[in-house]
C-alpha positions in Angstrom: 2.3 -4.4 9.4 5.1 -3.9 7.0 7.7 -6.6 6.4 11.0 -6.6 4.9 14.3 -4.6 5.9 14.7 -1.3 7.6 13.3 1.3 5.3 15.5 4.1 3.7 14.2 7.6 4.0 13.6 10.5 1.7 12.6 8.9 -1.5 10.4 10.3 -4.0 7.2 8.7 -5.4 6.8 11.2 -8.7 6.9 9.0 -11.7 6.5 6.0 -9.6 3.3 4.0 -10.9 2.0 0.6 -9.7 0.1 -1.5 -11.8 -2.9 -3.2 -10.1 -4.5 -6.1 -11.9 -6.3 -7.7 -9.0 -8.8 -6.6 -6.3 -6.8 -4.9 -3.2 -7.1 -6.0 0.4 -6.5 -3.2 2.8 -5.6 -4.1 6.6 -6.6 -1.0 8.8 -5.1 -0.4 12.0 -7.0 2.6 13.5 -5.1 2.6 16.7 -2.0 3.8 15.0 -3.7 5.6 11.9 -1.8 2.9 9.4 -3.0 0.8 6.6 -1.4 -1.7 4.6 -2.4 -2.2 1.2 -1.5 -5.8 0.1 -1.1 -6.3 -3.7 0.5 -9.6 -3.7 1.8 -12.3 -1.2 5.4 -13.0 -1.1 8.5 -12.4 0.9 9.5 -8.8 1.4 13.3 -8.3 0.9 13.2 -4.5 0.9 11.2 -1.8 2.4 11.6 1.7 1.1 10.1 4.9 2.6 8.8 8.1 0.9 7.6 11.2 2.5 4.4 12.8 1.3 2.5 15.9 2.1 -0.5 14.0 3.0 1.3 11.2 5.1 4.1 8.6 5.3 4.4 5.8 2.6 6.3 2.6 2.8 6.6 0.2 -0.1 7.6 -3.5 0.5 9.5 -5.1 -2.5 10.1 -8.6 -3.5 13.4 -10.1 -4.8 12.6 -9.0 -8.3 11.8 -5.2 -7.3 8.0 -6.0 -7.5 5.9 -4.1 -5.1 4.1 -6.6 -2.6 2.6 -3.8 -0.4 2.1 -0.2 0.6 1.9 0.9 4.1 0.3 4.4 4.8 0.9 6.1 8.1 -0.6 8.9 9.4 -4.0 9.0 7.6 -7.5 9.7 9.2 -9.5 8.5 5.9 -9.2 4.9 5.1 -10.4 5.1 1.7 -8.6 3.5 -1.4 -9.2 6.7 -3.4 -7.5 8.7 -0.9 -4.4 6.5 -0.9 -4.3 6.8 -4.5 -3.4 10.3 -4.2 -0.4 9.3 -2.4 0.7 6.3 -4.4 0.1 6.7 -8.3 -1.6 3.3 -9.3 -2.5 2.2 -12.8 -6.0 0.5 -11.6 -9.6 0.2 -13.2 -12.6 1.8 -11.2 -14.0 -2.2 -11.3 -10.8 -3.3 -9.5 -11.1 -0.5 -7.0 -14.8 -1.3 -6.4 -14.0 -4.6 -5.2 -11.3 -3.4 -2.5 -11.9 -5.4 0.7 -11.2 -3.7 4.0 -10.1 -5.9 6.9 -9.0 -5.3 10.6 -5.0 -5.4 10.5 -5.2 -8.4 13.1 -7.2 -10.5 10.7 -5.8 -12.9 8.0 -7.1 -12.2 4.6 -9.4 -14.9 3.3 
């Protein structure tokens, strides 16, 4: 589900805030208890991993260090408000309410 290079390990998400301006698309893979939150389309050139007490998080970055997507592994709940507890996002309720959830094997429309 995640694109890019091999992840680093052990990063810290504290103080890291991702600004969200468009409705999110969440690709869910229930078999592997993972989900990918697609923020932007583009080519990931780096993937960084972050340990959390609620799961494992990987961020895909483009060449300008913009976050393209967030992969969350080890979660049983697939709600965007749960993931905001893992990764701090600057986002409005209106945008969160328009989040779309799709199966991981489907392409976003």
